[in-house]
Coordinates of C-alpha atoms in Angstrom, one line a residue:
M1 CA 19.2 -15.1 -18.4
A2 CA 22.8 -15.4 -17.4
K3 CA 23.9 -18.2 -15.2
G4 CA 27.0 -19.6 -13.7
F5 CA 29.9 -17.2 -12.6
P6 CA 29.4 -13.8 -14.4
Q7 CA 31.8 -11.0 -14.3
D8 CA 31.1 -7.4 -14.0
T9 CA 32.7 -4.1 -12.7
M10 CA 31.1 -2.0 -10.0
Q11 CA 32.3 1.6 -9.8
K12 CA 32.6 3.6 -6.6
F13 CA 31.2 0.4 -4.6
H14 CA 32.3 0.1 -0.8
I15 CA 33.5 -3.3 0.5
G16 CA 35.2 -4.1 3.6
V17 CA 38.1 -6.6 4.0
S18 CA 39.1 -8.0 7.5
N19 CA 43.0 -7.9 8.3
N20 CA 42.5 -9.9 11.4
N21 CA 41.0 -13.4 11.9
D22 CA 40.2 -14.5 15.5
G23 CA 38.8 -17.8 14.5
E24 CA 35.2 -16.9 13.9
L25 CA 35.8 -16.8 10.2
T26 CA 36.9 -20.3 9.8
I27 CA 34.2 -22.0 11.8
D28 CA 31.3 -21.8 9.3
G29 CA 31.4 -23.5 6.1
A30 CA 30.4 -20.4 4.3
D31 CA 32.8 -17.7 3.2
G32 CA 30.4 -14.8 4.1
I33 CA 27.0 -13.4 3.6
L34 CA 25.9 -11.0 0.7
G35 CA 23.8 -8.4 2.5
I36 CA 20.9 -7.2 0.1
G37 CA 18.4 -6.0 2.8
P38 CA 17.0 -2.5 2.5
D39 CA 19.7 0.1 2.5
A40 CA 18.6 1.5 5.8
L41 CA 19.7 -1.8 7.5
S42 CA 23.4 -0.9 6.8
T43 CA 23.2 1.6 9.8
Y44 CA 23.0 -1.3 12.2
N45 CA 26.4 -1.4 14.1
N46 CA 27.6 1.4 11.9
P47 CA 29.3 4.1 14.2
D48 CA 28.9 6.8 11.6
G49 CA 25.1 6.1 11.0
V50 CA 25.7 6.3 7.2
I51 CA 23.4 4.5 4.9
I52 CA 25.4 2.4 2.6
P53 CA 23.7 1.2 -0.6
T54 CA 23.4 -2.6 -1.3
I55 CA 25.0 -4.2 -4.3
V56 CA 21.5 -4.3 -5.8
T57 CA 20.8 -0.5 -5.2
S58 CA 24.3 0.2 -6.7
M59 CA 23.8 -1.8 -9.7
Y60 CA 20.4 -0.1 -10.4
Q61 CA 22.0 3.5 -10.0
A62 CA 24.7 2.4 -12.4
K63 CA 22.0 1.2 -14.7
I64 CA 23.4 -2.3 -14.8
I65 CA 20.1 -3.6 -14.0
H66 CA 16.6 -1.9 -14.8
H67 CA 14.7 -2.7 -11.7
N68 CA 15.9 -2.2 -8.1
V69 CA 14.6 -5.8 -7.1
F70 CA 16.0 -9.2 -6.8
S71 CA 14.6 -12.8 -6.5
V72 CA 15.8 -16.0 -4.9
Y73 CA 14.7 -19.7 -6.0
F74 CA 15.2 -22.5 -3.7
Q75 CA 14.8 -26.1 -4.5
P76 CA 15.1 -29.0 -1.9
L77 CA 18.4 -31.0 -2.0
E78 CA 18.5 -34.6 -1.0
Y79 CA 21.0 -35.9 1.5
D80 CA 22.9 -38.0 -1.0
T81 CA 23.0 -35.4 -3.6
K82 CA 26.4 -34.1 -4.6
I83 CA 26.7 -30.4 -3.3
K84 CA 27.9 -29.4 -6.6
Q85 CA 24.4 -29.7 -8.1
V86 CA 22.8 -26.3 -8.6
N87 CA 19.6 -26.2 -6.6
G88 CA 19.0 -22.5 -6.2
E89 CA 19.4 -19.3 -8.1
L90 CA 19.7 -15.6 -7.3
V91 CA 18.4 -13.1 -9.9
L92 CA 19.5 -9.4 -9.6
G93 CA 17.2 -6.9 -11.2
G94 CA 14.2 -9.3 -11.9
V95 CA 12.5 -12.8 -11.9
N96 CA 13.3 -15.8 -13.7
M97 CA 9.8 -16.6 -14.9
S98 CA 10.6 -20.2 -16.0
Y99 CA 10.2 -21.1 -12.2
V100 CA 6.7 -19.3 -11.9
E101 CA 3.2 -20.7 -12.5
G102 CA 0.9 -18.0 -13.4
N103 CA 1.7 -14.4 -12.4
V104 CA 4.0 -13.1 -9.6
T105 CA 2.1 -12.1 -6.5
Y106 CA 3.4 -9.7 -4.0
A107 CA 2.9 -8.9 -0.4
P108 CA 3.2 -5.4 1.0
I109 CA 6.1 -4.5 3.2
S110 CA 5.0 -4.4 6.9
T111 CA 4.3 -0.9 8.4
N112 CA 5.3 -2.2 12.0
P113 CA 8.0 0.4 13.0
D114 CA 10.0 -2.4 14.8
F115 CA 10.7 -4.1 11.4
S116 CA 11.1 -1.0 9.3
D117 CA 14.7 -1.7 8.4
Y118 CA 14.1 -5.3 7.1
W119 CA 12.2 -7.1 4.3
A120 CA 9.3 -7.9 6.6
V121 CA 5.7 -8.9 5.9
D122 CA 2.6 -9.1 7.9
I123 CA 1.0 -12.6 8.2
D124 CA -2.7 -12.7 8.0
N125 CA -2.9 -16.2 9.3
I126 CA -1.1 -19.5 9.3
R127 CA -2.8 -22.8 8.7
T128 CA -1.9 -26.4 9.2
G129 CA -4.0 -29.4 9.1
S130 CA -7.6 -28.4 10.2
R131 CA -6.4 -25.5 12.4
T132 CA -6.0 -21.8 11.4
F133 CA -4.1 -19.5 13.6
T134 CA -4.8 -15.8 13.7
Y135 CA -3.8 -13.2 16.3
P136 CA -5.1 -9.8 17.4
T137 CA -1.6 -8.2 16.6
K138 CA -0.7 -9.7 13.2
L139 CA 2.7 -11.9 13.3
V140 CA 5.5 -10.1 11.3
A141 CA 7.6 -12.4 9.2
L142 CA 11.3 -11.4 8.3
V143 CA 12.2 -12.7 4.8
D144 CA 15.8 -13.4 5.4
T145 CA 17.8 -15.9 3.1
G146 CA 20.5 -15.6 5.7
S147 CA 18.4 -17.4 8.4
T148 CA 18.4 -21.1 8.2
L149 CA 15.4 -21.8 10.5
I150 CA 11.8 -20.7 10.6
F151 CA 10.7 -19.5 14.0
L152 CA 7.0 -19.7 14.9
P153 CA 4.9 -19.7 18.0
A154 CA 4.9 -23.0 20.0
E155 CA 1.4 -23.9 19.5
I156 CA 1.7 -23.7 15.6
V157 CA 4.8 -26.0 15.7
Q158 CA 3.1 -28.4 17.9
A159 CA 0.2 -28.5 15.7
V160 CA 2.4 -29.5 12.6
F161 CA 3.9 -32.4 14.5
K162 CA 0.7 -33.5 16.1
G163 CA 0.3 -37.3 15.3
V164 CA 3.7 -37.7 13.8
H165 CA 5.1 -40.8 15.6
G166 CA 8.7 -40.7 16.5
S167 CA 9.0 -37.0 16.4
R168 CA 10.9 -35.3 19.3
R169 CA 12.4 -32.0 20.1
D170 CA 15.9 -31.7 20.7
F171 CA 17.9 -29.3 23.0
T172 CA 18.0 -26.5 20.4
G173 CA 14.2 -26.3 20.0
Q174 CA 14.3 -28.1 16.7
Y175 CA 12.2 -31.2 15.9
I176 CA 13.5 -34.4 14.7
V177 CA 11.3 -37.1 12.8
P178 CA 12.0 -40.3 11.3
C179 CA 13.0 -40.2 7.6
D180 CA 10.0 -42.5 6.6
S181 CA 7.3 -40.4 8.3
D182 CA 4.5 -39.7 6.1
K183 CA 2.2 -37.8 8.7
L184 CA 4.0 -34.4 8.2
R185 CA 1.6 -31.5 7.3
S186 CA 2.0 -28.6 4.9
V187 CA 2.1 -25.2 6.5
N188 CA 0.2 -22.5 4.7
F189 CA 1.0 -18.9 5.2
T190 CA -1.5 -16.1 4.1
M191 CA 0.2 -12.7 3.3
G192 CA -1.4 -9.8 1.6
G193 CA -4.4 -11.8 1.0
V194 CA -2.7 -14.7 -0.9
E195 CA -1.9 -18.1 0.7
Y196 CA 1.3 -19.8 0.1
E197 CA 1.8 -23.5 0.8
L198 CA 5.0 -24.9 2.4
Y199 CA 5.3 -28.5 1.7
P200 CA 7.2 -31.0 4.1
E201 CA 10.0 -31.5 1.6
D202 CA 10.5 -27.7 1.7
Y203 CA 11.1 -27.5 5.4
L204 CA 13.0 -30.7 6.0
I205 CA 16.7 -30.9 6.5
T206 CA 17.8 -34.5 5.5
D207 CA 20.7 -36.1 7.3
G208 CA 20.8 -39.8 6.8
P209 CA 18.4 -41.8 8.6
V210 CA 16.7 -38.8 10.2
K211 CA 15.1 -35.5 9.2
F212 CA 15.6 -32.2 11.0
L213 CA 12.8 -29.5 10.7
F214 CA 13.5 -26.0 10.1
F215 CA 10.8 -25.1 12.7
V216 CA 12.0 -23.8 16.0
M217 CA 9.3 -23.0 18.7
I218 CA 9.3 -19.7 20.4
A219 CA 7.0 -18.4 23.2

């Protein structure tokens, strides 16, 4: 399992470089986003409508990797932790099984036509505390590492923070809670018949004496 900054050469791989900076490129702390969604997503805002293979597909076609898959591992990072500490991992072509307990489980891609160009899965139900939420039309979740927040229906978000003293919602729709709060609940998502538990430390953004929540309410 290679780690660090490996080097490789991609043959006949397309990449774009901007020759004009209007200021937008210097606002964010990140240098850019590596798009590894379904290949069909590349037609979005593409005047020619040409499907451009992602780097994962290109590596698979070039036989650099044996499987046209990728996996992402995240680990919570405390506020006072030096940012240089590695707390995540991207594996192209497979899964690092050292992070997996038991067997890898899979959820089928959603057949909802509105989300056919995304890595999207149907949500069977969402559970937090003693409440389980199901809907006549299943919620569809976009699995997107480029999105920082988790968007959920308002009634679910309100249930997560019920009984959490000192919690408040700011103007952006995010909840803020005291850093010493011990009343936060886990949120359990059931996809493909398998339940996955998201613990509070997994959805908190720590910023000194307060903690911001990844959850944003939507109607």
